[in-house]
Amino acid sequence: MLEGAKPLDVGIPAQVFTTRASMPYEVRVCGAAPGLVAGGDGLSYHVADGLDALEWADIVFIPGYRFPDRDDPPRPVVDALVAAHHRGARLAAISTGAFALAATGLLDGRRATTHWHYARALAAKHPRVQVDENVLFIDEGSVLTSAGAASGIDLCLHILRGDLGVAASNHAARRLVAAPYRSGGQAQYVPRSVPEPLGERFAATREWALHRIGEPLTLEALARHAAVSPRTLSRRFVEDTGYTPMQWVMRARIDVARELLERSEQSIEQIAAETGLGTGTNLRLHFQRILGTTPSEYRRTFARTE
């Protein structure tokens, strides 16, 4: 972490990738050197490790920090990040941590995001970076960036889903009392205010749909539950989730199918019926379209081995 590190940005990856028996991660917090690091918002941190920790890390998170547009991070930090990346580590920046990641040059020619308040400053300071302020996070493979602090949770859960599968990610989300999945393409903020009761109603509608994922779900049925017109639901739903209502339903069905593939021995046909996809052919079609793989290959990759 850098001077002025933001508390949530530091704590989120530490909590998601917690060091515990059920998780195959070891979490360490490091600074430019071991010792006291002055943080933002009245906090300071005593870190046990220096930059040598980056020599073995598989994922390096760069928390956001105060005044990122003023100065570049220290050269040893930049060099250590570049060396870790060249060794094969993934680098993930939360919020204004994107400035430190951009200082390495590894974001040049790539898409990246940061907190909307600093997006223009990032684009001005690093013009070769393709800054997109209207997303929650961006995954460019070996380099990843997220918007403000809460979207760091979305980024961490996204990484966890790729590493360990949807069941582990959903478990972590439940532990954090967080939404299991928000699209990285979702806007950082709604450009016009949405009345709170409407937002609550849509959250309730999503929960209602999740409990009926194996049943026929139509736009009209969702709109009836939300007590709005299908047109209003469609418009507001995209702002809320990044997907149209029926795209969201399809992805929810695929997520349930993924968890069943990981945790059960049900056949492809049984899982298709249970998730409302009808047939194994439909399941395979949508699985390939959304995830780029087959249900059988997914099961081989993520199924539990006792």
CSV table of C-alpha atoms in Angstrom, one decimal:
chain,number,residue,atom,x,y,z
A,1,MET,CA,0.0,0.0,0.0
A,2,LEU,CA,1.0,3.6,-0.6
A,3,GLU,CA,0.9,6.6,1.6
A,4,GLY,CA,-2.6,7.8,2.0
A,5,ALA,CA,-4.1,4.3,1.4
A,6,LYS,CA,-7.9,4.3,1.8
A,7,PRO,CA,-9.2,2.0,4.6
A,8,LEU,CA,-11.9,0.2,2.6
A,9,ASP,CA,-9.6,-0.4,-0.4
A,10,VAL,CA,-7.1,-2.1,1.9
A,11,GLY,CA,-9.6,-4.1,3.8
A,12,ILE,CA,-11.8,-5.4,1.0
A,13,PRO,CA,-9.3,-7.8,-0.7
A,14,ALA,CA,-8.0,-8.9,2.7
A,15,GLN,CA,-11.5,-10.0,3.7
A,16,VAL,CA,-12.5,-11.5,0.4
A,17,PHE,CA,-9.3,-13.5,0.0
A,18,THR,CA,-9.1,-14.3,3.7
A,19,THR,CA,-6.4,-16.6,5.0
A,20,ARG,CA,-8.4,-19.5,6.3
A,21,ALA,CA,-8.5,-23.3,5.8
A,22,SER,CA,-11.4,-23.1,3.3
A,23,MET,CA,-9.5,-20.6,1.0
A,24,PRO,CA,-6.3,-21.4,-0.9
A,25,TYR,CA,-4.9,-17.9,-0.3
A,26,GLU,CA,-2.3,-16.4,2.0
A,27,VAL,CA,-3.0,-12.7,2.5
A,28,ARG,CA,-0.1,-10.3,3.2
A,29,VAL,CA,-0.1,-6.5,3.4
A,30,CYS,CA,3.0,-4.8,2.2
A,31,GLY,CA,4.3,-1.3,1.7
A,32,ALA,CA,7.3,0.3,0.1
A,33,ALA,CA,9.1,-0.9,3.2
A,34,PRO,CA,8.0,-2.7,6.4
A,35,GLY,CA,6.7,-0.5,9.1
A,36,LEU,CA,4.2,2.4,9.5
A,37,VAL,CA,2.3,3.6,6.5
A,38,ALA,CA,0.3,6.8,6.9
A,39,GLY,CA,-3.2,6.1,5.6
A,40,GLY,CA,-6.1,8.3,4.6
A,41,ASP,CA,-9.1,9.2,6.6
A,42,GLY,CA,-7.3,9.4,9.9
A,43,LEU,CA,-5.9,5.8,9.9
A,44,SER,CA,-2.4,4.5,9.7
A,45,TYR,CA,-1.2,0.9,9.1
A,46,HIS,CA,1.7,-1.1,10.4
A,47,VAL,CA,2.7,-3.5,7.6
A,48,ALA,CA,4.9,-6.5,8.1
A,49,ASP,CA,6.3,-6.8,4.6
A,50,GLY,CA,8.1,-4.7,2.1
A,51,LEU,CA,8.3,-5.0,-1.7
A,52,ASP,CA,10.0,-8.4,-1.5
A,53,ALA,CA,6.4,-9.8,-0.9
A,54,LEU,CA,5.7,-9.1,-4.6
A,55,GLU,CA,8.3,-11.6,-5.6
A,56,TRP,CA,6.0,-14.5,-4.8
A,57,ALA,CA,2.5,-13.0,-4.9
A,58,ASP,CA,0.0,-14.4,-7.5
A,59,ILE,CA,-2.3,-11.4,-7.2
A,60,VAL,CA,-1.2,-8.0,-6.2
A,61,PHE,CA,-3.9,-5.5,-5.1
A,62,ILE,CA,-3.1,-1.8,-5.2
A,63,PRO,CA,-5.5,0.0,-2.9
A,64,GLY,CA,-6.7,3.5,-3.7
A,65,TYR,CA,-4.8,6.4,-2.0
A,66,ARG,CA,-5.2,10.1,-1.5
A,67,PHE,CA,-4.0,12.7,-4.0
A,68,PRO,CA,-3.1,10.2,-6.7
A,69,ASP,CA,-3.0,12.9,-9.4
A,70,ARG,CA,-0.2,14.8,-7.7
A,71,ASP,CA,2.9,12.6,-7.8
A,72,ASP,CA,3.8,9.2,-9.2
A,73,PRO,CA,4.4,6.4,-6.7
A,74,PRO,CA,8.1,5.8,-5.7
A,75,ARG,CA,10.2,4.3,-8.4
A,76,PRO,CA,11.0,1.1,-6.4
A,77,VAL,CA,7.2,0.5,-6.1
A,78,VAL,CA,6.7,0.9,-9.8
A,79,ASP,CA,9.7,-1.4,-10.6
A,80,ALA,CA,8.4,-4.1,-8.2
A,81,LEU,CA,5.0,-4.0,-9.8
A,82,VAL,CA,6.4,-4.4,-13.3
A,83,ALA,CA,8.7,-7.2,-12.1
A,84,ALA,CA,5.7,-9.0,-10.5
A,85,HIS,CA,3.7,-8.6,-13.7
A,86,HIS,CA,6.5,-10.0,-15.9
A,87,ARG,CA,6.8,-12.9,-13.5
A,88,GLY,CA,3.1,-13.7,-14.2
A,89,ALA,CA,1.3,-12.1,-11.2
A,90,ARG,CA,-2.0,-10.4,-11.8
A,91,LEU,CA,-2.2,-6.7,-10.8
A,92,ALA,CA,-5.5,-5.4,-9.6
A,93,ALA,CA,-6.1,-1.7,-8.7
A,94,ILE,CA,-9.0,-0.6,-6.6
A,95,SER,CA,-10.2,3.0,-7.1
A,96,THR,CA,-7.3,5.5,-7.4
A,97,GLY,CA,-4.9,2.6,-7.2
A,98,ALA,CA,-5.2,2.8,-10.9
A,99,PHE,CA,-2.9,5.8,-11.0
A,100,ALA,CA,-0.1,3.6,-9.5
A,101,LEU,CA,-0.8,0.8,-11.9
A,102,ALA,CA,-0.9,3.3,-14.8
A,103,ALA,CA,2.5,4.6,-13.8
A,104,THR,CA,4.0,1.2,-14.6
A,105,GLY,CA,3.0,1.6,-18.3
A,106,LEU,CA,1.1,-1.7,-18.1
A,107,LEU,CA,-2.2,0.0,-18.8
A,108,ASP,CA,-1.0,1.7,-22.0
A,109,GLY,CA,-3.3,0.9,-24.8
A,110,ARG,CA,-5.7,-0.9,-22.5
A,111,ARG,CA,-9.1,-0.1,-21.0
A,112,ALA,CA,-9.1,0.9,-17.3
A,113,THR,CA,-11.3,2.6,-14.8
A,114,THR,CA,-11.1,4.4,-11.5
A,115,HIS,CA,-13.3,6.4,-9.2
A,116,TRP,CA,-15.5,8.6,-11.4
A,117,HIS,CA,-14.2,11.7,-9.5
A,118,TYR,CA,-10.6,11.0,-10.8
A,119,ALA,CA,-11.4,9.6,-14.2
A,120,ARG,CA,-10.5,12.8,-16.1
A,121,ALA,CA,-7.4,13.3,-14.1
A,122,LEU,CA,-6.3,9.7,-14.9
A,123,ALA,CA,-6.9,10.2,-18.6
A,124,ALA,CA,-5.0,13.5,-18.5
A,125,LYS,CA,-2.0,12.1,-16.6
A,126,HIS,CA,-1.8,8.9,-18.6
A,127,PRO,CA,-3.3,9.7,-22.1
A,128,ARG,CA,-2.3,6.3,-23.5
A,129,VAL,CA,-4.7,4.6,-21.1
A,130,GLN,CA,-8.3,4.1,-22.4
A,131,VAL,CA,-10.2,5.4,-19.4
A,132,ASP,CA,-13.8,4.4,-19.0
A,133,GLU,CA,-15.5,6.0,-16.1
A,134,ASN,CA,-18.9,4.4,-16.7
A,135,VAL,CA,-18.1,0.9,-15.4
A,136,LEU,CA,-17.6,-0.8,-12.1
A,137,PHE,CA,-14.5,-2.8,-13.0
A,138,ILE,CA,-12.5,-3.8,-16.1
A,139,ASP,CA,-10.7,-7.2,-16.5
A,140,GLU,CA,-7.9,-7.0,-19.0
A,141,GLY,CA,-6.5,-10.4,-18.0
A,142,SER,CA,-3.3,-9.7,-16.2
A,143,VAL,CA,-4.2,-6.2,-15.2
A,144,LEU,CA,-7.6,-5.3,-13.6
A,145,THR,CA,-9.1,-2.0,-12.3
A,146,SER,CA,-12.2,-1.1,-10.4
A,147,ALA,CA,-14.0,2.1,-9.6
A,148,GLY,CA,-14.7,3.4,-6.0
A,149,ALA,CA,-14.3,1.3,-2.9
A,150,ALA,CA,-17.5,-0.7,-3.0
A,151,SER,CA,-16.8,-1.8,-6.6
A,152,GLY,CA,-13.6,-3.3,-5.2
A,153,ILE,CA,-15.9,-6.0,-3.7
A,154,ASP,CA,-17.3,-6.7,-7.2
A,155,LEU,CA,-13.8,-6.9,-8.6
A,156,CYS,CA,-12.6,-9.3,-5.9
A,157,LEU,CA,-15.7,-11.5,-6.3
A,158,HIS,CA,-15.1,-11.5,-10.0
A,159,ILE,CA,-11.5,-12.8,-9.5
A,160,LEU,CA,-12.7,-15.3,-7.0
A,161,ARG,CA,-15.3,-16.7,-9.4
A,162,GLY,CA,-12.6,-17.2,-12.0
A,163,ASP,CA,-10.2,-18.8,-9.6
A,164,LEU,CA,-12.5,-21.1,-7.6
A,165,GLY,CA,-15.9,-21.0,-9.2
A,166,VAL,CA,-19.3,-19.5,-8.5
A,167,ALA,CA,-20.0,-21.5,-5.3
A,168,ALA,CA,-16.9,-20.1,-3.6
A,169,SER,CA,-17.7,-16.6,-4.8
A,170,ASN,CA,-21.3,-16.8,-3.6
A,171,HIS,CA,-20.1,-18.0,-0.2
A,172,ALA,CA,-17.8,-15.1,0.1
A,173,ALA,CA,-20.5,-12.7,-1.0
A,174,ARG,CA,-22.9,-14.1,1.7
A,175,ARG,CA,-20.1,-13.8,4.3
A,176,LEU,CA,-19.7,-10.1,3.3
A,177,VAL,CA,-23.5,-9.6,3.0
A,178,ALA,CA,-22.8,-8.3,-0.5
A,179,ALA,CA,-24.5,-8.8,-3.9
A,180,PRO,CA,-23.2,-12.1,-5.4
A,181,TYR,CA,-22.6,-10.6,-8.8
A,182,ARG,CA,-22.7,-7.2,-10.4
A,183,SER,CA,-21.7,-6.7,-14.0
A,184,GLY,CA,-18.4,-5.0,-14.5
A,185,GLY,CA,-20.2,-3.0,-17.3
A,186,GLN,CA,-22.7,-1.5,-14.8
A,187,ALA,CA,-22.5,2.2,-14.5
A,188,GLN,CA,-20.7,3.6,-11.5
A,189,TYR,CA,-23.6,5.9,-10.6
A,190,VAL,CA,-27.1,6.5,-12.0
A,191,PRO,CA,-27.1,9.7,-13.9
A,192,ARG,CA,-30.5,10.7,-12.6
A,193,SER,CA,-32.0,10.0,-9.2
A,194,VAL,CA,-34.3,6.9,-8.8
A,195,PRO,CA,-36.9,7.1,-6.1
A,196,GLU,CA,-35.9,4.8,-3.3
A,197,PRO,CA,-39.1,2.8,-3.2
A,198,LEU,CA,-38.6,1.9,-6.9
A,199,GLY,CA,-35.0,0.7,-6.2
A,200,GLU,CA,-36.2,-1.4,-3.2
A,201,ARG,CA,-39.0,-2.9,-5.3
A,202,PHE,CA,-36.5,-4.0,-8.0
A,203,ALA,CA,-34.2,-5.6,-5.4
A,204,ALA,CA,-37.2,-7.5,-4.1
A,205,THR,CA,-38.2,-8.5,-7.7
A,206,ARG,CA,-34.7,-9.9,-8.3
A,207,GLU,CA,-34.9,-11.8,-5.0
A,208,TRP,CA,-38.4,-13.1,-6.0
A,209,ALA,CA,-37.1,-14.2,-9.4
A,210,LEU,CA,-34.1,-16.0,-7.9
A,211,HIS,CA,-36.5,-18.1,-5.8
A,212,ARG,CA,-38.4,-19.1,-9.0
A,213,ILE,CA,-35.5,-19.5,-11.3
A,214,GLY,CA,-36.7,-22.9,-12.4
A,215,GLU,CA,-40.1,-21.5,-13.4
A,216,PRO,CA,-41.1,-19.6,-16.6
A,217,LEU,CA,-40.1,-16.0,-16.0
A,218,THR,CA,-41.2,-13.3,-18.5
A,219,LEU,CA,-40.7,-9.6,-18.7
A,220,GLU,CA,-44.4,-9.1,-18.0
A,221,ALA,CA,-44.2,-11.3,-14.9
A,222,LEU,CA,-41.2,-9.4,-13.5
A,223,ALA,CA,-42.9,-6.1,-14.2
A,224,ARG,CA,-46.1,-7.2,-12.5
A,225,HIS,CA,-44.1,-8.1,-9.4
A,226,ALA,CA,-42.3,-4.7,-9.5
A,227,ALA,CA,-45.6,-2.9,-10.0
A,228,VAL,CA,-44.3,-1.0,-13.0
A,229,SER,CA,-44.7,-1.2,-16.8
A,230,PRO,CA,-42.5,-3.6,-18.7
A,231,ARG,CA,-41.0,-0.5,-20.4
A,232,THR,CA,-40.1,1.1,-17.1
A,233,LEU,CA,-38.7,-2.1,-15.7
A,234,SER,CA,-36.5,-2.6,-18.8
A,235,ARG,CA,-35.1,0.9,-18.6
A,236,ARG,CA,-34.5,1.0,-14.9
A,237,PHE,CA,-33.2,-2.6,-14.7
A,238,VAL,CA,-30.3,-1.8,-17.0
A,239,GLU,CA,-29.3,1.1,-14.8
A,240,ASP,CA,-29.5,-1.0,-11.7
A,241,THR,CA,-27.7,-4.2,-12.9
A,242,GLY,CA,-26.1,-3.5,-16.3
A,243,TYR,CA,-28.4,-6.0,-18.0
A,244,THR,CA,-31.9,-6.1,-19.4
A,245,PRO,CA,-34.3,-8.1,-17.2
A,246,MET,CA,-34.2,-11.2,-19.4
A,247,GLN,CA,-30.4,-11.0,-19.8
A,248,TRP,CA,-30.2,-10.9,-16.0
A,249,VAL,CA,-32.6,-13.9,-15.7
A,250,MET,CA,-30.5,-15.9,-18.1
A,251,ARG,CA,-27.3,-15.1,-16.3
A,252,ALA,CA,-28.9,-16.0,-13.0
A,253,ARG,CA,-30.0,-19.3,-14.4
A,254,ILE,CA,-26.4,-20.0,-15.7
A,255,ASP,CA,-25.1,-19.1,-12.2
A,256,VAL,CA,-27.4,-21.6,-10.6
A,257,ALA,CA,-26.4,-24.2,-13.2
A,258,ARG,CA,-22.7,-23.5,-12.4
A,259,GLU,CA,-23.2,-24.0,-8.7
A,260,LEU,CA,-25.1,-27.3,-9.4
A,261,LEU,CA,-22.3,-28.4,-11.7
A,262,GLU,CA,-19.8,-27.7,-9.0
A,263,ARG,CA,-21.7,-29.2,-6.0
A,264,SER,CA,-23.9,-32.0,-7.4
A,265,GLU,CA,-23.8,-35.0,-9.6
A,266,GLN,CA,-27.0,-34.2,-11.4
A,267,SER,CA,-27.0,-34.7,-15.2
A,268,ILE,CA,-26.9,-31.9,-17.7
A,269,GLU,CA,-30.5,-32.5,-18.5
A,270,GLN,CA,-31.6,-32.5,-14.8
A,271,ILE,CA,-29.7,-29.2,-14.2
A,272,ALA,CA,-31.3,-27.7,-17.3
A,273,ALA,CA,-34.8,-28.6,-16.1
A,274,GLU,CA,-34.0,-27.3,-12.6
A,275,THR,CA,-32.8,-23.9,-13.8
A,276,GLY,CA,-35.6,-23.2,-16.2
A,277,LEU,CA,-33.5,-23.8,-19.3
A,278,GLY,CA,-35.6,-26.7,-20.4
A,279,THR,CA,-33.1,-29.0,-22.2
A,280,GLY,CA,-29.5,-29.9,-22.1
A,281,THR,CA,-29.1,-28.4,-25.5
A,282,ASN,CA,-30.4,-25.0,-24.3
A,283,LEU,CA,-28.1,-25.2,-21.3
A,284,ARG,CA,-25.0,-26.0,-23.5
A,285,LEU,CA,-26.0,-23.2,-25.9
A,286,HIS,CA,-26.3,-20.5,-23.3
A,287,PHE,CA,-23.4,-21.7,-21.3
A,288,GLN,CA,-21.1,-21.5,-24.3
A,289,ARG,CA,-22.4,-18.1,-25.3
A,290,ILE,CA,-22.0,-16.5,-21.8
A,291,LEU,CA,-19.0,-18.4,-20.4
A,292,GLY,CA,-17.2,-19.6,-23.5
A,293,THR,CA,-17.0,-23.2,-22.4
A,294,THR,CA,-19.2,-26.3,-22.0
A,295,PRO,CA,-21.0,-27.5,-18.9
A,296,SER,CA,-19.0,-30.7,-18.9
A,297,GLU,CA,-15.7,-28.8,-19.1
A,298,TYR,CA,-16.8,-26.4,-16.4
A,299,ARG,CA,-17.6,-29.3,-14.1
A,300,ARG,CA,-14.2,-30.9,-14.7
A,301,THR,CA,-12.6,-27.7,-13.8
A,302,PHE,CA,-14.5,-26.7,-10.7
A,303,ALA,CA,-16.2,-29.8,-9.3
A,304,ARG,CA,-15.4,-30.6,-5.7
A,305,THR,CA,-12.9,-33.4,-5.2
A,306,GLU,CA,-13.2,-35.0,-1.7
